[in-house]
Amino acid sequence: MPDYQHLIRLDKAHLWHPFTQMQDWCAPEHEPLIITGGSGALVRDQHGREYVDGNSTIWTNIHGHGHPRIIAAIKDQAERIAHVSALGFTNEPAILLAADLVALWPAGTLTRVFFTDDGSTAIECAMKMAIQFRQQTGQPERVRFIAFDQAYHGDTMGAASLGGVAVFHDRFRRLGLPVTFVRDVEELRTLSADEYTAVIIEPLIQGAAGMKTWPDGMLGEVREWCEAHDVFLIADEVMTGFGRTGKMFACEHENVVPDFLCLAKGITGGTMPLAATLTTERVFRAFLGGYRDTFFYGHSYTGNPLGCAAARASLAVFQEEDTLAALQPKIALLKDLLASLHAAHPGEISVIRQCGFIAGIDLTREGTGSAVCLAARTHGLLTRPVRDTLVLMPPLCTTEEQLRRAVEALGAGIARTT
Ligand SMILES: *Cc1c(COP(=O)(O)O)cnc(C)c1O
């Protein structure tokens, strides 16, 4: 068995964790969890304690940890070749995955796939395509983006320019790309479209804002405005993609096909870093021509065969296990469990929002989100809040019994903390 105390000392000496105040992390009384294993919707720590993975390992896991189908695909590909440069070469998993992704959309709509490594780079890629498209189609003045208040689209500089969460994004605001923020469709309609290339939205639900759901029909209205004014729609489905909302993609709930679709987190079932930006032939064609019309963009690991093989296996699991059909009764059960949770803690919970298999539970008392999640840990649930919103979005494979246990742990956490 590894010497976990030694590992923790090394972690505190050398690692810098994301979105983390390292002074708190490195404090002597903080004992980090080392996650040592996982199976299905459960993960295990260094003490052998098991937890329901209540936020799907930061919104990535889909079919559970250690899914044999996906593990086998990664192993098989690793034995052939682990990486192939997409710059000058191509590879079978990337080719077949691109075709698989395109096939999930109506024929002739989203037909082109550009691979990157994570959600932020999928957004960067869409932004650069949306700007360069305008330059190559005689509208170079259309350089601005429209984003929504409280939006989160990633942390690289371009993607962060589109972010509307003050504490993450404000300090970089004036250094980034030109963006206009709007609160809703009403405000969108007051803009004069001429200087904009694209609107970006997290369809149906804003994740990092605290699982904030949009009104029904809103996405369709944004789509209509975009079409009327020839402004691109970028759908950021980095969180909502791959079944999380109850359909394969959130856009399907409102029969919307965007001009750019950004996918990451769940694309490999939560196993490998991979992302994709899908777009249309109209966009693609504007980049055909001479050397200067080329899309000069890419990453060293673009189209990585291990990631693409994992993603193809994850899509195969959706078919073989009929994942989306099996999910529907669990979405209904989650609704009932959340209603009971609210009824049991009327003073502690203000609002509960649910979108498919994603729940956001607003606590009334400020500053209690982290404490409730820590208390829920001792009842077998791992999750992270967004400020005072508890997040529950376990893998789609979570069993009904595990789902009950997860919501019970949240209830116990709330009771312990308040
Ligand atoms: C997580 C997330 C991103 C950023 O993805 P990374 O892989 O963390 O770079 C972008 N958009 C949304 C909606 C996300 O949830």
Coordinates of C-alpha atoms and ligand atoms in Angstrom, one line a residue:
M1 CA 0.0 0.0 0.0
P2 CA 1.3 3.5 -0.8
D3 CA 2.4 5.7 2.1
Y4 CA -0.5 8.1 1.9
Q5 CA 0.9 10.5 4.5
H6 CA 4.0 10.8 2.4
L7 CA 1.9 11.5 -0.7
I8 CA -0.1 14.2 1.1
R9 CA 3.2 15.9 2.2
L10 CA 4.4 15.8 -1.4
D11 CA 1.1 17.1 -2.7
K12 CA 1.2 20.0 -0.3
A13 CA 4.8 20.7 -1.2
H14 CA 4.5 20.7 -5.0
L15 CA 0.9 20.6 -6.4
W16 CA -1.1 23.7 -7.2
H17 CA -4.8 22.8 -7.3
P18 CA -7.3 24.5 -9.6
F19 CA -9.8 27.0 -8.1
T20 CA -8.3 26.4 -4.7
Q21 CA -7.0 28.7 -2.0
M22 CA -3.8 26.8 -1.5
Q23 CA -3.2 28.3 2.0
D24 CA -6.3 26.5 3.2
W25 CA -5.4 23.4 1.2
C26 CA -1.9 23.2 2.7
A27 CA -3.0 23.9 6.3
P28 CA -1.9 21.1 8.6
E29 CA -5.5 20.3 9.7
H30 CA -6.6 19.7 6.1
E31 CA -6.4 16.1 5.1
P32 CA -7.0 15.8 1.3
L33 CA -8.9 12.8 0.0
I34 CA -6.8 10.7 -2.3
I35 CA -9.2 9.0 -4.7
T36 CA -7.7 5.6 -5.2
G37 CA -10.3 3.8 -7.2
G38 CA -13.8 3.8 -8.6
S39 CA -16.5 1.4 -9.9
G40 CA -19.7 2.5 -11.5
A41 CA -21.1 5.5 -9.7
L42 CA -18.9 4.9 -6.6
V43 CA -15.4 6.2 -5.8
R44 CA -13.1 5.1 -3.0
D45 CA -10.6 7.1 -0.9
Q46 CA -7.2 6.2 0.7
H47 CA -9.0 4.8 3.8
G48 CA -11.1 2.5 1.7
R49 CA -14.3 4.5 2.3
E50 CA -16.8 4.5 -0.6
Y51 CA -18.8 7.4 -1.8
V52 CA -21.4 8.1 -4.5
D53 CA -19.8 10.3 -7.1
G54 CA -22.3 13.0 -6.6
N55 CA -20.9 15.5 -9.2
S56 CA -19.7 12.9 -11.7
T57 CA -16.1 13.8 -11.0
I58 CA -16.6 17.5 -11.9
W59 CA -19.4 16.8 -14.4
T60 CA -17.4 14.4 -16.6
N61 CA -18.4 10.8 -15.8
I62 CA -21.3 9.3 -17.7
H63 CA -21.4 5.5 -17.6
G64 CA -19.6 5.0 -14.3
H65 CA -15.9 4.5 -13.4
G66 CA -14.1 1.6 -14.9
H67 CA -16.7 0.8 -17.5
P68 CA -15.2 -2.4 -19.1
R69 CA -16.2 -1.4 -22.6
I70 CA -14.4 2.0 -22.4
I71 CA -11.4 0.6 -20.6
A72 CA -11.0 -2.1 -23.2
A73 CA -11.2 0.4 -26.0
I74 CA -8.4 2.6 -24.4
K75 CA -6.2 -0.5 -23.8
D76 CA -6.7 -1.8 -27.3
Q77 CA -5.8 1.6 -28.8
A78 CA -2.8 2.1 -26.5
E79 CA -1.4 -1.2 -27.7
R80 CA -1.7 0.0 -31.4
I81 CA -0.6 3.6 -31.0
A82 CA -1.2 6.2 -28.2
H83 CA -0.9 9.3 -30.3
V84 CA -0.9 10.4 -33.9
S85 CA -0.4 14.0 -35.0
A86 CA -3.4 15.4 -36.8
L87 CA -1.0 17.8 -38.4
G88 CA -0.3 16.0 -41.7
F89 CA -1.7 12.6 -40.6
T90 CA -4.9 11.1 -39.6
N91 CA -6.1 8.1 -37.5
E92 CA -9.0 5.6 -37.4
P93 CA -10.6 6.5 -34.1
A94 CA -10.6 10.3 -34.9
I95 CA -12.1 9.7 -38.3
L96 CA -14.8 7.3 -37.0
L97 CA -15.6 9.5 -34.0
A98 CA -16.1 12.5 -36.2
A99 CA -18.6 10.5 -38.3
D100 CA -20.3 9.3 -35.1
L101 CA -20.7 12.8 -33.7
V102 CA -22.1 14.2 -37.0
A103 CA -24.6 11.3 -37.2
L104 CA -26.1 12.4 -33.9
W105 CA -27.5 15.5 -35.7
P106 CA -29.9 15.9 -38.6
A107 CA -28.2 15.1 -41.9
G108 CA -26.5 18.1 -43.5
T109 CA -26.5 20.3 -40.4
L110 CA -23.4 19.9 -38.2
T111 CA -21.0 18.2 -40.6
R112 CA -17.5 19.2 -39.6
V113 CA -15.6 18.3 -36.4
F114 CA -12.5 20.0 -35.0
F115 CA -10.9 18.1 -32.1
T116 CA -9.2 19.9 -29.1
D117 CA -8.4 18.8 -25.6
D118 CA -10.9 20.3 -23.1
G119 CA -13.9 22.6 -22.9
S120 CA -12.0 25.8 -22.9
T121 CA -10.2 25.0 -26.1
A122 CA -13.4 23.8 -27.8
I123 CA -14.7 27.3 -27.1
E124 CA -11.5 29.0 -28.2
C125 CA -11.8 27.1 -31.5
A126 CA -15.4 28.2 -32.1
M127 CA -14.5 31.8 -31.3
K128 CA -11.6 31.9 -33.7
M129 CA -13.6 30.3 -36.4
A130 CA -16.4 32.8 -35.8
I131 CA -14.0 35.7 -36.1
Q132 CA -12.1 34.5 -39.1
F133 CA -15.3 33.5 -41.0
R134 CA -16.3 37.1 -40.9
Q135 CA -13.0 38.3 -42.2
Q136 CA -13.2 35.9 -45.1
T137 CA -16.8 36.7 -46.0
G138 CA -16.5 40.5 -46.2
Q139 CA -17.8 41.4 -42.7
P140 CA -14.5 42.1 -40.8
E141 CA -16.3 44.6 -38.5
R142 CA -18.2 41.7 -36.9
V143 CA -15.7 40.9 -34.1
R144 CA -17.9 41.1 -31.0
F145 CA -19.5 38.3 -29.0
I146 CA -22.7 38.2 -27.0
A147 CA -22.7 36.2 -23.8
F148 CA -25.1 35.8 -20.9
D149 CA -24.6 37.2 -17.4
Q150 CA -23.3 34.5 -15.0
A151 CA -22.0 32.4 -18.0
Y152 CA -19.1 30.1 -17.7
H153 CA -17.2 28.9 -20.8
G154 CA -13.8 28.0 -19.5
D155 CA -10.6 29.6 -18.2
T156 CA -8.3 30.2 -21.2
M157 CA -8.1 33.9 -22.1
G158 CA -10.6 33.8 -25.0
A159 CA -13.1 31.6 -23.2
A160 CA -12.7 33.6 -20.0
S161 CA -13.6 36.8 -21.9
L162 CA -17.1 35.2 -22.4
G163 CA -17.4 34.5 -18.7
G164 CA -19.9 36.4 -16.5
V165 CA -19.0 35.1 -13.1
A166 CA -17.4 38.2 -11.4
V167 CA -15.0 36.5 -9.1
F168 CA -13.5 34.3 -11.8
H169 CA -13.6 36.7 -14.7
D170 CA -13.6 40.4 -13.7
R171 CA -9.8 40.9 -13.3
F172 CA -9.2 39.7 -16.9
R173 CA -12.2 41.5 -18.4
R174 CA -10.4 44.4 -20.0
L175 CA -7.6 42.2 -21.4
G176 CA -9.9 39.9 -23.3
L177 CA -12.0 39.9 -26.4
P178 CA -14.9 42.4 -27.0
V179 CA -18.0 40.9 -25.4
T180 CA -21.5 42.3 -24.6
F181 CA -23.3 40.7 -21.7
V182 CA -27.1 40.3 -21.7
R183 CA -29.4 39.0 -19.0
D184 CA -32.1 37.5 -21.2
V185 CA -33.7 37.4 -24.6
E186 CA -35.4 40.8 -24.0
E187 CA -32.0 42.4 -23.6
L188 CA -30.6 40.5 -26.6
R189 CA -33.3 41.9 -28.8
T190 CA -32.3 45.5 -27.9
L191 CA -28.8 45.0 -29.5
S192 CA -28.1 46.1 -33.0
A193 CA -26.6 42.9 -34.6
D194 CA -24.2 44.4 -37.1
E195 CA -21.0 44.3 -35.0
Y196 CA -21.5 40.8 -33.6
T197 CA -20.3 37.5 -35.0
A198 CA -21.9 35.1 -32.4
V199 CA -24.0 34.6 -29.4
I200 CA -22.8 32.0 -26.9
I201 CA -25.0 30.1 -24.5
E202 CA -25.0 27.2 -22.1
P203 CA -28.3 25.7 -23.4
L204 CA -31.1 25.0 -20.8
I205 CA -28.9 25.4 -17.8
Q206 CA -25.9 27.5 -16.7
G207 CA -23.6 25.2 -14.7
A208 CA -21.0 27.3 -12.8
A209 CA -23.6 30.0 -12.2
G210 CA -25.2 27.6 -9.8
M211 CA -27.3 25.3 -12.0
K212 CA -29.5 28.2 -13.2
T213 CA -32.2 26.9 -15.6
W214 CA -33.4 29.1 -18.5
P215 CA -37.1 29.5 -19.0
D216 CA -38.7 26.9 -21.4
G217 CA -38.5 28.1 -25.0
M218 CA -35.7 30.6 -24.4
L219 CA -33.1 28.7 -26.4
G220 CA -35.4 28.6 -29.4
E221 CA -36.0 32.3 -29.1
V222 CA -32.2 33.0 -29.0
R223 CA -31.9 30.8 -32.1
E224 CA -34.6 32.8 -33.9
W225 CA -32.9 36.1 -33.1
C226 CA -29.6 34.7 -34.4
E227 CA -31.2 33.5 -37.6
A228 CA -33.0 36.8 -38.2
H229 CA -29.8 38.8 -37.8
D230 CA -27.2 36.4 -39.3
V231 CA -25.4 36.0 -36.0
F232 CA -23.9 32.6 -35.2
L233 CA -25.2 30.6 -32.3
I234 CA -22.5 28.8 -30.3
A235 CA -24.0 26.1 -28.0
D236 CA -21.7 25.3 -25.1
E237 CA -22.7 21.8 -24.3
V238 CA -19.5 21.0 -22.4
M239 CA -21.6 20.3 -19.3
T240 CA -25.0 19.4 -20.8
G241 CA -23.9 17.1 -23.6
F242 CA -24.1 13.3 -23.5
G243 CA -27.3 12.7 -21.8
R244 CA -27.0 14.9 -18.7
T245 CA -30.3 16.7 -19.4
G246 CA -32.2 13.5 -20.3
K247 CA -31.6 13.8 -24.1
M248 CA -28.2 13.3 -25.8
F249 CA -27.9 17.1 -26.2
A250 CA -29.7 20.0 -24.4
C251 CA -30.4 21.6 -27.8
E252 CA -32.6 18.7 -28.8
H253 CA -35.2 19.8 -26.1
E254 CA -36.0 22.8 -28.2
N255 CA -35.2 21.4 -31.7
V256 CA -32.3 23.8 -32.1
V257 CA -29.3 23.2 -34.2
P258 CA -26.5 25.7 -33.4
D259 CA -23.8 26.9 -35.8
F260 CA -21.1 25.8 -33.5
L261 CA -21.4 23.0 -30.9
C262 CA -18.8 22.7 -28.2
L263 CA -18.4 19.3 -26.5
A264 CA -15.9 18.1 -23.9
K265 CA -16.3 16.8 -20.3
G266 CA -18.6 13.8 -20.9
I267 CA -17.4 13.1 -24.4
T268 CA -15.1 10.2 -23.4
G269 CA -17.5 9.0 -20.7
G270 CA -15.2 10.9 -18.3
T271 CA -12.1 8.9 -18.9
M272 CA -9.7 10.9 -21.2
P273 CA -9.3 14.7 -21.9
L274 CA -10.9 15.3 -25.3
A275 CA -13.1 18.0 -26.8
A276 CA -14.8 18.7 -30.1
T277 CA -16.1 21.8 -31.9
L278 CA -18.7 20.9 -34.5
T279 CA -19.8 23.3 -37.2
T280 CA -21.6 23.6 -40.6
E281 CA -20.5 23.3 -44.2
R282 CA -21.2 27.0 -44.6
V283 CA -18.5 27.9 -42.0
F284 CA -16.1 25.2 -43.4
R285 CA -16.4 26.5 -46.9
A286 CA -15.3 30.0 -46.0
F287 CA -11.9 28.6 -45.0
L288 CA -11.3 26.9 -48.4
G289 CA -9.0 28.7 -50.9
G290 CA -5.5 29.9 -50.5
Y291 CA -2.9 29.6 -47.8
R292 CA -4.1 32.7 -46.0
D293 CA -7.7 31.3 -45.7
T294 CA -6.4 28.3 -43.7
F295 CA -7.6 27.9 -40.1
F296 CA -4.2 28.2 -38.4
Y297 CA -5.2 26.6 -35.1
G298 CA -4.5 23.3 -33.4
H299 CA -3.1 21.6 -30.4
S300 CA -0.4 18.9 -30.1
Y301 CA -2.9 16.3 -29.0
T302 CA -5.7 17.3 -31.5
G303 CA -7.6 14.1 -32.5
N304 CA -5.7 12.0 -29.9
P305 CA -6.6 8.3 -30.7
L306 CA -6.9 7.2 -27.1
G307 CA -9.4 9.9 -26.3
C308 CA -11.3 9.3 -29.6
A309 CA -11.4 5.5 -29.0
A310 CA -12.8 6.1 -25.5
A311 CA -15.4 8.5 -26.9
R312 CA -16.5 6.0 -29.5
A313 CA -16.8 3.3 -26.8
S314 CA -18.9 5.7 -24.7
L315 CA -21.2 6.3 -27.6
A316 CA -21.5 2.6 -28.2
V317 CA -22.4 2.1 -24.5
F318 CA -25.3 4.6 -25.0
Q319 CA -26.7 2.2 -27.7
E320 CA -25.9 -1.1 -26.1
E321 CA -27.2 -0.2 -22.6
D322 CA -30.0 2.1 -23.9
T323 CA -28.7 4.6 -21.4
L324 CA -31.1 7.4 -22.2
A325 CA -34.2 5.2 -21.9
A326 CA -32.9 3.7 -18.6
L327 CA -32.3 7.3 -17.3
Q328 CA -35.9 8.5 -17.6
P329 CA -37.3 6.7 -14.5
K330 CA -34.2 7.9 -12.6
I331 CA -34.9 11.5 -13.5
A332 CA -38.5 11.0 -12.2
L333 CA -37.2 9.4 -9.0
L334 CA -34.7 12.3 -8.5
K335 CA -37.7 14.7 -8.8
D336 CA -39.5 12.9 -6.1
L337 CA -36.5 12.6 -3.8
L338 CA -35.7 16.3 -4.2
A339 CA -39.3 17.2 -3.4
S340 CA -39.1 15.1 -0.2
L341 CA -35.8 16.7 0.7
H342 CA -37.3 20.2 0.3
A343 CA -40.3 19.2 2.4
A344 CA -38.0 17.9 5.1
H345 CA -35.9 21.1 5.2
P346 CA -38.2 23.9 4.4
G347 CA -36.3 26.5 6.4
E348 CA -32.8 25.5 5.1
I349 CA -33.6 25.1 1.4
S350 CA -35.0 28.0 -0.6
V351 CA -35.3 26.7 -4.2
I352 CA -34.5 23.4 -6.0
R353 CA -33.9 23.4 -9.7
Q354 CA -33.7 20.2 -11.8
C355 CA -32.8 19.8 -15.4
G356 CA -32.7 16.1 -16.4
F357 CA -30.2 14.4 -14.1
I358 CA -28.8 17.7 -12.8
A359 CA -30.0 19.3 -9.6
G360 CA -29.1 22.6 -7.9
I361 CA -30.3 23.0 -4.4
D362 CA -30.1 26.6 -3.0
L363 CA -29.5 26.9 0.7
T364 CA -31.0 29.8 2.5
R365 CA -28.1 30.4 4.9
E366 CA -25.1 32.1 3.3
G367 CA -21.7 30.5 3.5
T368 CA -23.0 27.0 4.3
G369 CA -22.6 25.2 0.9
S370 CA -19.1 23.8 1.6
A371 CA -19.9 22.8 5.2
V372 CA -23.0 20.8 4.0
C373 CA -21.0 19.0 1.3
L374 CA -18.3 18.2 3.9
A375 CA -20.9 16.8 6.3
A376 CA -22.5 14.8 3.4
R377 CA -19.1 13.2 2.9
T378 CA -19.4 11.4 6.2
H379 CA -22.7 10.0 4.9
G380 CA -21.1 8.6 1.7
L381 CA -21.5 11.3 -0.8
L382 CA -18.9 13.4 -2.6
T383 CA -19.9 16.6 -4.3
R384 CA -18.9 20.3 -4.5
P385 CA -21.3 23.2 -4.1
V386 CA -21.3 26.3 -6.3
R387 CA -21.2 28.8 -3.4
D388 CA -24.5 28.1 -1.6
T389 CA -26.0 25.9 -4.2
L390 CA -25.6 22.1 -3.6
V391 CA -25.0 20.3 -6.8
L392 CA -26.2 16.7 -7.5
M393 CA -25.4 15.3 -10.9
P394 CA -24.2 11.7 -10.5
P395 CA -23.2 9.5 -13.4
L396 CA -26.1 8.4 -15.6
C397 CA -25.5 4.8 -14.5
T398 CA -26.3 5.6 -10.8
T399 CA -28.7 3.0 -9.4
E400 CA -32.0 4.0 -7.8
E401 CA -30.6 2.8 -4.4
Q402 CA -27.4 5.0 -4.9
L403 CA -29.5 7.9 -5.9
R404 CA -31.6 7.6 -2.7
R405 CA -28.4 7.3 -0.6
A406 CA -27.0 10.4 -2.3
V407 CA -30.1 12.6 -1.5
E408 CA -30.3 11.1 2.0
A409 CA -26.6 12.2 2.5
L410 CA -27.5 15.7 1.4
G411 CA -30.4 15.8 3.9
A412 CA -28.1 14.5 6.7
G413 CA -25.5 17.1 5.7
I414 CA -28.0 19.9 5.9
A415 CA -29.3 18.6 9.2
R416 CA -25.8 18.4 10.6
T417 CA -24.9 21.9 9.5
T418 CA -27.9 24.0 10.4
Ligands
LIG1 C1 -16.4 22.9 -17.6 C2 -17.0 23.8 -18.6 C3 -16.2 24.5 -19.6 C4 -14.7 24.4 -19.6 O1 -14.2 23.1 -19.8 P1 -12.8 22.7 -19.3 O2 -12.7 21.3 -19.8 O3 -12.8 22.8 -17.8 O4 -11.8 23.6 -19.9 C5 -16.8 25.3 -20.5 N1 -18.2 25.4 -20.5 C6 -19.0 24.8 -19.7 C7 -20.4 25.0 -19.7 C8 -18.4 24.0 -18.7 O5 -19.2 23.4 -17.7

